[in-house]
XYZ file of C-alpha atoms in Angstrom:
683
model
C 108.326 125.636 156.211
C 109.948 127.697 158.981
C 109.952 131.376 159.932
C 112.946 132.909 161.701
C 112.275 136.231 163.459
C 115.177 138.683 163.770
C 113.589 141.693 165.450
C 111.941 142.264 168.798
C 110.104 145.321 167.483
C 107.027 144.631 165.316
C 107.575 148.060 163.723
C 111.062 146.987 162.681
C 110.119 143.874 160.673
C 112.787 141.407 159.604
C 112.146 137.718 158.896
C 113.696 134.742 157.148
C 111.319 132.221 155.594
C 112.808 128.839 154.743
C 110.751 126.762 152.343
C 111.697 123.863 150.097
C 115.347 124.282 151.098
C 115.432 127.973 150.124
C 115.876 131.075 152.311
C 113.888 134.261 151.699
C 114.604 137.444 153.689
C 111.670 139.803 154.240
C 112.963 143.368 154.799
C 116.149 144.561 156.470
C 115.520 147.922 158.173
C 118.122 149.917 160.076
C 117.457 150.140 163.849
C 117.587 153.715 165.133
C 116.203 153.342 168.642
C 119.630 154.123 170.121
C 120.049 157.497 168.373
C 118.568 159.443 171.284
C 121.560 158.367 173.409
C 123.753 160.592 171.224
C 124.291 164.318 171.583
C 123.088 166.492 168.698
C 125.917 167.463 166.370
C 125.649 170.735 164.419
C 126.970 171.159 160.902
C 130.556 172.232 160.183
C 130.956 175.999 160.487
C 128.383 176.248 163.277
C 129.049 176.719 166.957
C 128.882 173.426 168.848
C 127.891 174.214 172.415
C 127.688 170.497 173.211
C 131.459 170.072 172.813
C 132.118 171.908 176.086
C 129.915 169.662 178.221
C 131.601 167.922 181.184
C 133.020 164.479 180.528
C 131.654 161.379 182.179
C 133.638 160.467 185.301
C 134.100 156.962 186.626
C 133.713 156.507 190.376
C 136.879 156.658 192.487
C 136.910 152.957 193.374
C 137.554 152.183 189.710
C 140.955 153.861 189.934
C 142.263 150.729 191.626
C 141.821 148.946 188.306
C 143.920 151.560 186.493
C 140.879 152.767 184.583
C 140.839 156.334 183.207
C 139.035 158.778 185.444
C 137.103 160.430 182.613
C 135.593 159.145 179.365
C 135.893 161.736 176.597
C 133.145 160.240 174.390
C 130.552 160.304 177.182
C 129.211 163.691 178.317
C 126.834 164.836 181.044
C 123.863 167.066 180.208
C 120.894 167.712 182.530
C 122.193 164.957 184.797
C 121.994 162.479 181.932
C 124.743 160.644 180.044
C 125.060 161.135 176.272
C 127.459 159.788 173.661
C 129.523 162.475 171.929
C 130.720 160.920 168.673
C 129.583 160.475 165.077
C 126.519 158.256 165.038
C 127.103 154.560 164.405
C 124.608 151.811 163.727
C 123.926 148.157 164.436
C 122.035 145.662 162.302
C 119.470 142.921 162.879
C 121.511 140.025 161.526
C 122.378 137.306 164.003
C 125.288 134.916 164.417
C 122.661 132.197 164.815
C 121.995 132.304 161.077
C 124.385 132.219 158.130
C 123.169 135.131 156.020
C 125.370 134.137 153.109
C 122.819 131.332 152.515
C 119.989 133.761 151.745
C 118.778 133.384 148.157
C 116.140 136.099 147.854
C 115.449 139.451 149.578
C 111.943 140.934 149.330
C 111.563 144.599 150.358
C 108.151 146.061 151.221
C 108.911 149.824 151.255
C 111.760 152.339 151.282
C 111.836 152.472 155.103
C 112.704 148.786 155.421
C 115.813 148.553 153.227
C 118.109 151.066 154.945
C 120.191 148.308 156.565
C 120.895 146.365 153.351
C 124.314 147.931 152.521
C 125.630 146.570 155.834
C 124.413 143.086 154.955
C 126.276 142.940 151.644
C 129.334 144.545 153.248
C 129.504 142.062 156.144
C 128.754 138.932 154.115
C 131.058 139.013 151.113
C 129.710 135.710 149.776
C 126.092 136.853 149.954
C 124.727 136.503 146.443
C 121.042 137.177 147.064
C 118.799 138.896 144.555
C 116.783 141.875 145.861
C 113.215 142.396 144.625
C 111.484 145.745 145.144
C 109.330 148.282 143.327
C 110.796 151.255 141.466
C 109.730 153.913 144.036
C 111.166 151.763 146.825
C 114.440 151.540 144.903
C 114.642 155.239 144.005
C 113.518 156.746 147.317
C 115.411 154.146 149.352
C 118.583 155.024 147.480
C 118.075 158.739 148.166
C 117.359 158.186 151.874
C 120.584 156.194 152.221
C 122.516 158.918 150.379
C 121.037 161.481 152.785
C 122.028 159.419 155.826
C 125.604 159.095 154.543
C 125.808 162.869 153.992
C 124.532 163.691 157.469
C 126.935 161.339 159.241
C 129.880 162.535 157.130
C 129.143 166.104 158.273
C 129.183 164.892 161.875
C 132.596 163.305 161.393
C 134.009 166.710 160.467
C 132.894 168.163 163.801
C 133.928 165.509 166.321
C 136.542 162.784 166.499
C 135.892 159.099 166.995
C 137.394 157.287 169.966
C 135.774 153.979 170.801
C 137.990 153.014 173.716
C 135.071 153.220 176.141
C 133.301 150.311 174.417
C 136.208 148.388 172.919
C 137.919 147.999 176.317
C 135.710 145.524 178.170
C 136.952 146.584 181.628
C 136.015 150.195 180.991
C 132.721 149.180 179.432
C 131.834 146.916 182.375
C 132.669 149.705 184.809
C 130.406 152.162 182.965
C 127.601 149.612 182.745
C 127.861 148.878 186.456
C 127.892 152.547 187.357
C 124.835 153.243 185.171
C 122.694 150.477 186.620
C 119.777 152.835 187.289
C 120.015 155.058 184.191
C 121.340 152.667 181.590
C 121.841 153.945 178.092
C 119.988 151.951 175.454
C 123.161 152.042 173.410
C 124.971 149.916 176.012
C 123.003 146.866 174.852
C 124.373 147.281 171.306
C 127.697 149.022 171.938
C 129.821 146.066 170.826
C 127.847 145.760 167.567
C 128.032 149.407 166.471
C 129.583 150.115 163.076
C 130.442 153.335 161.225
C 127.871 154.398 158.663
C 128.198 152.765 155.261
C 129.439 154.727 152.246
C 127.868 155.822 148.961
C 129.851 153.030 147.289
C 128.323 150.490 149.691
C 124.840 151.735 148.797
C 125.462 151.453 145.055
C 127.042 148.006 145.394
C 124.054 146.759 147.357
C 121.486 148.152 144.918
C 123.320 146.611 141.969
C 121.723 143.349 143.158
C 118.211 144.803 142.855
C 115.495 143.778 140.416
C 112.624 146.243 139.992
C 109.109 144.758 139.818
C 105.610 146.094 139.148
C 102.523 145.612 141.275
C 100.864 142.216 140.639
C 103.751 141.045 138.453
C 104.355 137.322 138.931
C 107.990 136.491 139.626
C 109.210 132.898 139.622
C 111.676 132.916 142.511
C 112.178 129.171 142.062
C 110.241 126.571 140.117
C 108.080 125.913 143.196
C 107.696 129.482 144.560
C 106.098 132.438 142.832
C 106.035 135.964 144.309
C 103.898 139.034 143.642
C 104.160 142.568 145.040
C 100.666 143.783 145.997
C 100.000 147.463 146.756
C 99.765 148.232 150.494
C 98.706 151.902 150.149
C 101.204 153.154 152.747
C 103.575 155.123 150.506
C 104.691 155.273 146.884
C 105.635 151.752 145.796
C 104.965 150.138 149.177
C 103.778 146.558 148.884
C 102.789 143.407 150.669
C 104.359 140.225 149.349
C 102.310 137.241 148.208
C 104.054 133.886 147.817
C 102.388 130.963 146.047
C 104.212 127.831 147.155
C 103.900 124.326 145.740
C 103.517 122.295 148.927
C 103.393 118.802 147.411
C 106.869 118.592 145.943
C 110.510 119.304 146.502
C 112.186 122.618 145.700
C 112.121 122.007 141.940
C 108.384 121.520 141.562
C 107.078 123.751 138.802
C 104.147 126.121 139.302
C 101.779 126.266 136.347
C 100.265 129.451 134.984
C 96.904 129.009 136.681
C 96.522 130.826 139.974
C 93.768 128.413 141.063
C 95.964 125.355 141.518
C 94.740 123.555 144.602
C 98.200 122.342 145.578
C 99.509 125.884 146.098
C 99.812 127.306 149.606
C 99.469 131.086 149.780
C 101.786 132.986 152.164
C 101.144 136.708 152.710
C 103.685 139.074 154.269
C 101.697 142.163 155.303
C 103.682 145.187 156.440
C 102.895 148.937 156.693
C 99.463 148.992 155.076
C 96.678 151.552 155.159
C 93.089 151.819 153.991
C 93.216 155.645 154.130
C 93.237 157.608 150.900
C 96.674 159.166 150.416
C 98.744 160.074 147.371
C 99.811 156.465 146.738
C 97.893 153.634 145.066
C 95.287 152.018 147.294
C 95.654 148.966 149.501
C 94.739 145.782 147.600
C 93.967 142.534 149.394
C 91.527 140.594 147.183
C 94.101 137.893 146.444
C 94.748 137.441 150.194
C 91.278 136.035 150.900
C 91.369 132.677 152.708
C 95.165 132.517 152.419
C 97.007 129.772 154.281
C 99.456 132.024 156.157
C 99.465 135.751 156.922
C 102.512 137.298 158.590
C 101.321 140.553 160.185
C 103.742 143.341 161.130
C 104.219 147.108 161.270
C 100.798 148.171 162.508
C 100.213 151.670 163.857
C 102.160 152.548 166.991
C 99.247 154.769 168.049
C 96.027 152.794 167.804
C 93.900 155.480 169.472
C 95.093 158.406 167.334
C 92.937 159.597 164.432
C 95.247 161.061 161.751
C 92.501 163.307 160.345
C 91.918 164.872 163.777
C 95.634 165.539 164.230
C 95.908 166.945 160.701
C 93.151 169.437 161.532
C 94.828 170.284 164.828
C 98.125 170.745 162.972
C 96.704 173.530 160.809
C 95.287 175.224 163.891
C 98.673 175.219 165.665
C 100.476 176.434 162.531
C 97.989 179.296 162.159
C 98.497 180.290 165.805
C 102.294 180.365 165.450
C 102.237 182.282 162.159
C 99.753 184.839 163.493
C 102.203 185.385 166.343
C 104.822 186.182 163.645
C 106.751 183.027 164.441
C 108.221 180.246 162.333
C 107.127 176.603 162.366
C 109.677 173.785 162.385
C 108.433 170.363 161.218
C 111.034 167.572 161.621
C 110.051 164.919 159.085
C 111.273 162.372 156.572
C 112.393 163.656 153.179
C 109.801 161.556 151.357
C 106.309 160.199 151.947
C 103.939 162.211 154.145
C 105.743 165.437 153.250
C 104.189 165.431 149.738
C 100.662 165.413 151.174
C 101.575 168.130 153.668
C 102.846 170.517 150.965
C 99.489 170.437 149.188
C 97.432 170.255 152.378
C 99.066 173.377 153.845
C 98.924 175.260 150.537
C 95.134 174.831 150.455
C 94.961 175.889 154.094
C 97.003 179.051 153.464
C 94.644 179.920 150.597
C 91.658 179.564 152.927
C 93.095 181.843 155.625
C 94.661 184.281 153.137
C 98.290 183.586 154.088
C 99.649 183.067 150.581
C 102.779 185.066 151.410
C 104.009 182.311 153.736
C 106.995 180.370 152.423
C 107.475 176.645 152.978
C 111.109 175.488 153.052
C 112.223 171.944 152.276
C 115.818 171.493 153.458
C 117.658 168.277 152.597
C 120.566 167.197 150.384
C 117.996 165.105 148.490
C 115.124 167.633 148.374
C 115.283 168.359 144.636
C 115.966 164.722 143.727
C 112.986 163.432 145.710
C 110.596 166.012 144.288
C 111.683 165.104 140.754
C 111.378 161.366 141.410
C 107.904 161.680 142.936
C 106.575 163.451 139.840
C 107.959 160.648 137.658
C 106.006 157.994 139.583
C 102.584 158.335 137.921
C 102.214 154.529 137.770
C 102.322 154.314 141.561
C 100.029 157.153 142.683
C 96.317 157.080 143.512
C 93.757 156.523 140.778
C 92.698 160.176 140.866
C 96.281 161.388 140.413
C 96.878 158.813 137.685
C 93.872 160.103 135.751
C 95.205 163.657 136.008
C 98.658 162.589 134.833
C 97.169 161.104 131.633
C 96.185 164.635 130.616
C 99.730 165.882 131.139
C 99.295 167.144 134.704
C 102.113 166.026 137.055
C 100.936 163.750 139.907
C 102.058 166.357 142.468
C 101.989 170.166 142.517
C 105.651 170.563 143.521
C 106.691 172.359 140.344
C 103.815 174.818 140.560
C 104.558 175.555 144.223
C 108.247 176.109 143.472
C 107.461 178.485 140.568
C 105.211 180.613 142.781
C 107.812 180.568 145.594
C 105.304 178.952 147.945
C 107.827 176.117 148.270
C 111.565 176.797 148.420
C 114.016 173.898 148.338
C 117.466 174.086 149.900
C 119.425 171.029 148.674
C 122.032 171.112 151.411
C 123.132 168.786 154.183
C 124.006 171.680 156.463
C 123.176 175.266 157.354
C 125.780 177.812 158.390
C 125.364 180.466 161.053
C 124.866 183.406 158.730
C 123.140 183.671 155.373
C 120.908 180.582 155.277
C 119.737 180.787 158.875
C 118.852 184.472 158.570
C 116.226 183.566 155.961
C 114.146 181.879 158.652
C 113.799 184.963 160.848
C 110.672 185.843 158.840
C 107.628 183.702 159.593
C 107.658 180.487 157.557
C 107.158 176.720 157.705
C 110.308 174.567 157.564
C 110.432 170.866 156.685
C 113.757 169.190 157.453
C 115.433 166.278 159.215
C 116.516 164.207 160.898
C 113.446 163.274 162.964
C 115.696 162.122 165.838
C 117.010 165.731 166.142
C 120.553 164.363 166.418
C 121.944 165.373 163.021
C 121.024 167.318 159.915
C 119.901 170.948 159.474
C 117.272 170.544 162.211
C 120.005 170.874 164.883
C 120.954 174.393 163.717
C 117.336 175.418 163.282
C 116.316 174.456 166.816
C 119.279 176.367 168.228
C 118.297 179.353 166.071
C 114.561 179.379 166.817
C 114.292 178.081 170.383
C 114.885 181.406 172.130
C 111.644 182.994 170.878
C 108.252 182.009 172.260
C 106.702 183.050 168.943
C 108.292 180.072 167.178
C 107.111 176.493 167.424
C 108.208 172.953 166.677
C 105.579 170.358 165.749
C 106.302 166.627 165.767
C 104.266 164.668 163.210
C 106.531 161.594 163.270
C 106.186 159.057 166.097
C 109.306 156.950 165.587
C 111.111 158.724 168.443
C 109.998 160.077 171.807
C 109.696 163.812 171.220
C 110.349 164.482 174.920
C 113.656 162.588 174.874
C 114.566 164.086 171.500
C 114.164 167.644 172.840
C 116.005 167.148 176.160
C 119.496 168.191 174.981
C 118.079 171.493 173.650
C 116.529 172.560 176.954
C 115.874 175.166 178.214
C 113.863 176.600 175.332
C 111.111 179.173 174.902
C 109.684 177.978 171.595
C 106.355 176.162 171.634
C 106.382 172.377 171.267
C 103.482 170.238 170.004
C 103.139 166.498 169.443
C 100.600 165.755 166.685
C 101.613 162.432 165.127
C 100.019 161.626 161.783
C 100.008 157.838 161.621
C 98.318 156.288 158.594
C 99.105 152.604 159.104
C 96.424 150.102 160.087
C 95.482 150.171 163.754
C 94.314 147.134 165.729
C 90.629 147.851 165.147
C 91.110 148.059 161.380
C 93.338 144.975 161.387
C 90.702 142.946 163.253
C 87.989 143.852 160.742
C 90.319 143.022 157.884
C 91.417 139.655 159.286
C 88.134 138.373 160.696
C 85.586 139.762 158.243
C 87.448 139.983 154.947
C 90.743 138.125 154.506
C 90.036 135.266 156.956
C 93.457 133.598 156.808
C 93.867 130.066 158.105
C 96.968 130.997 160.150
C 98.091 134.429 161.371
C 101.681 134.957 162.543
C 102.300 138.051 164.678
C 104.507 139.478 167.418
C 103.526 138.558 170.955
C 102.841 142.267 171.642
C 99.942 142.060 169.188
C 98.496 138.848 170.626
C 96.058 140.490 173.068
C 94.901 143.048 170.501
C 94.057 140.736 167.602
C 90.754 138.883 167.939
C 91.019 135.157 167.387
C 88.217 133.058 165.937
C 87.691 129.303 165.728
C 88.743 129.158 162.080
C 91.953 131.157 162.503
C 95.131 129.701 163.970
C 97.141 132.350 165.857
C 100.937 131.956 166.069
C 103.057 134.423 168.056
C 106.789 135.056 167.911
C 109.567 136.780 169.813
C 113.043 137.772 168.721
C 115.104 134.808 167.463
C 112.127 132.447 167.538
C 112.257 129.780 164.844
C 108.639 128.887 164.133
C 107.625 125.715 162.366
C 104.541 126.639 160.374
C 101.622 124.191 160.199
C 101.442 122.185 156.998
C 99.100 123.256 154.247
C 98.293 119.839 152.783
C 96.901 119.602 149.288
C 95.005 116.759 147.626
C 96.981 116.063 144.473
C 100.403 116.272 142.902
C 101.112 118.917 140.345
C 103.514 119.032 137.461
C 103.907 120.787 134.150
C 103.221 118.876 130.932
C 104.815 120.060 127.700
C 103.760 118.422 124.415
C 105.964 119.132 121.393
C 104.502 120.811 118.322
C 104.751 117.638 116.220
C 102.688 115.736 118.759
C 100.013 118.427 119.100
C 99.164 118.248 115.411
C 98.512 114.479 115.604
C 95.905 114.225 118.323
C 92.345 115.341 117.674
C 90.272 116.538 120.628
C 86.747 115.134 120.849
C 83.648 117.050 121.868
C 82.524 116.595 125.493
C 85.670 114.594 126.246
C 88.145 115.578 128.953
C 90.817 112.971 128.113
C 92.921 112.109 125.080
C 95.305 109.333 124.090
C 98.838 110.553 123.369
C 101.481 108.169 122.028
C 105.094 109.289 122.418
C 108.266 109.305 124.506
C 107.851 110.704 128.042
C 110.737 112.538 129.748
C 110.500 113.756 133.341
C 112.890 116.185 135.049
C 112.169 118.304 138.148
C 108.484 117.366 137.854
C 108.305 118.915 134.415
C 107.001 116.347 131.919
C 107.754 116.444 128.201
C 106.255 114.189 125.517
C 108.147 113.851 122.226
C 107.263 111.946 119.053
C 108.538 108.366 118.677
C 110.777 107.769 115.657
C 110.550 103.949 115.487
C 107.864 102.258 113.381
C 106.715 100.033 116.244
C 105.710 103.094 118.132
C 102.827 103.615 115.717
C 100.890 100.603 117.067
C 98.147 101.736 119.408
C 96.796 99.972 122.467
C 93.259 101.212 122.960
C 92.289 102.594 126.339
C 88.711 102.058 127.480
C 86.766 104.534 129.564
C 83.250 105.160 130.886
C 80.616 103.288 132.926
C 78.982 100.032 131.787
C 75.212 99.956 131.275
C 74.505 96.399 132.475
C 71.137 96.007 130.704
C 72.601 97.102 127.362
C 75.620 94.862 127.934
C 73.348 91.792 128.382
C 71.509 92.650 125.139
C 74.837 93.004 123.282
C 76.000 89.606 124.607
C 72.831 88.036 123.172
C 73.489 89.782 119.829
C 76.979 88.224 119.844
C 75.443 84.727 120.186
C 75.847 84.211 123.927
C 72.561 82.791 125.280
C 71.615 81.086 128.533
C 73.468 83.637 130.697
C 73.370 83.213 134.475
C 73.072 86.693 136.028
C 73.553 87.139 139.762
C 73.452 90.464 141.610
C 76.050 90.715 144.367
C 75.032 92.307 147.691
C 76.206 95.847 148.599
C 78.594 98.226 146.870
C 82.260 97.577 146.598
C 83.178 101.278 146.630
C 80.791 103.765 148.139
C 81.809 107.221 146.889
C 80.028 110.396 147.878
C 78.550 110.649 144.384
C 77.018 107.135 144.352
C 73.272 107.558 144.122
C 70.573 105.234 145.556
C 69.308 102.673 143.007
C 71.367 103.665 139.969
C 71.664 100.387 138.045
C 75.157 101.304 136.844
C 76.361 101.085 140.420
C 75.353 97.421 140.868
C 77.938 94.690 141.324
C 76.905 91.834 139.000
C 78.316 88.396 138.178
C 77.555 86.907 134.711
C 78.324 83.251 133.847
C 78.102 81.602 130.417
C 77.984 77.886 129.508
C 78.530 76.536 133.033
C 81.587 78.667 133.694
C 83.203 78.688 130.236
C 83.226 82.441 130.729
C 82.747 84.503 133.882
C 82.240 88.276 133.915
C 82.349 90.272 137.161
C 81.111 93.876 136.867
C 81.910 96.341 139.652
C 81.557 100.101 139.899
C 85.200 100.824 139.016
C 86.468 97.513 137.666
C 85.421 94.767 135.209
C 87.010 91.279 135.375
C 86.629 88.702 132.550
C 87.730 85.078 133.057
C 87.791 83.086 129.775
C 90.250 80.604 128.196
C 88.590 80.494 124.746
C 90.067 83.229 122.469
C 87.013 83.238 120.156
C 84.618 83.572 123.080
C 86.843 86.265 124.616
C 86.628 88.290 121.386
C 82.828 88.096 121.369
C 82.626 89.317 124.986
C 85.045 92.169 124.230
C 83.035 93.252 121.163
C 79.827 93.213 123.180
C 81.502 95.267 125.888
C 82.771 97.878 123.434
C 79.670 97.921 121.223
C 77.944 100.977 122.763
C 78.581 100.853 126.498
C 81.959 102.579 126.707
C 84.436 104.371 124.477
C 87.997 103.845 123.325
C 91.029 106.054 122.781
């Protein structure tokens, strides 16, 4: 069993597990760390002040190489270089691995599937089946639709010209000139691709199979998977694989979950023990697992989300009391549902019920509708309420009372829509990178007034770098990240005191933070590492036995007996055994099978009853097979030699074997009858 690691960021998990000749891909997120190298692009119809920025100029000595003096796609702002073009993306796949060989893709939440359309677009022969929960499917689809809409709006505002990165001489000159202030995008420039299309999204998701929590899915005959709730967001899960370690790839797993020849592999990503709107984190089946792959812990181990949530309300109250508006860049699903209800209660407490909350996104209405249809996936308290006909969330009620106003648009123009936000309000919109989406217009609109404020609750991007292109600005800026994922302290308690896995696999950045104990093997990885996992040996071979209906009706189980004699034709294929009835008459003859331990004293009495007198009995020294369950002076454990009539018959009794030497058929029959009289049984 091997694990191939495709990402250098533990918060961007992507792995390939190869086991029994099969390849399983865990998650395929879309890297966005390079987005801050781009200039913000406003929506069509809005003034784009960034388009007039000075172009990047190559140094004069480059003119000798006939290189252009200026690069149109690179602009200078605040003495920093930015890319001025529609945003493009790169993916985590590597030329070191043939992705067309992947059989199965397991997705843990809607944040970790955004790169999948690229995978199916790049690898035409990829025929993998995707497994994910329904909320992951539905919200992931909407988030990809939103991304496509945002980038399409960008393309209407600026033209694409990739000469600066497609011409290696120009690219090398830029890279050399930027040796002190290198753009992150330079490391991926040659891999960048235009955003996928709606058709690409739908084609990718046509390969998806929706699963429920704790549903057992037979990926192959020797590997069974289950999605276990991780508590992070609606439908988020950790994946549990039960793997038959004693056989080849066709070994069948039986229905029992307690098979001792199964190795348990846990992929744990984005989990939380905090109580949120989603179903709680479950880990009972992880206890004492063989392997635990740990990823996507909190980026901010020292931050208490409850403290920041309290501070958030305080800052919002301050801004609103100053007659300003609050801008909250955030994702269009997830934490935003909790914040709607949290802020509504807060406004009731401080008597600010007239304040409007705006949710601006092309998928705002769709996501609110989907979330209220996900009663199976919410917390137990919300599930109980939904049984009585109450929706899991209060979106509909908030919309009816105009506390929450949705604007299902991918852009805002300079007139009507933007004027609505001159009155004090709270605005939820994206994108959190501040490089595209309605947030670009809103910052430009609100930044001139010191009464307004922007509050960052997402920690995926550096808020300082995200705000740089919009400087100077008078609006207040606060960083109050609300991070619910497990931190290192919580992870240590979970691993060492509760789950206690035999082997933990984690990124090398986590190595110094996770406490190791003597019973836990710690394996670390870096990008492109190919780890060979330690073997999880098991004591016996497993298979599946099927007995046909005709055969079942012919054998009679006996009380207190754990074995039975079955007479039929045995077929074996892929370690699945099948016994069918024999048609020939000769098949009806039975050869009895003996079982049980011999009581030597009773056996000697039975020999006398059969007419065998003058027996020479000799006890042999020691035990021939000392098992752990052999007890002191138990007479049944003696090794004894019995001779009759000067060697006419010789019987050697051992703990696990009885040998009879006799050439006289009549005498042999008498010994056999004495042996079977009441010492042992037959089948």
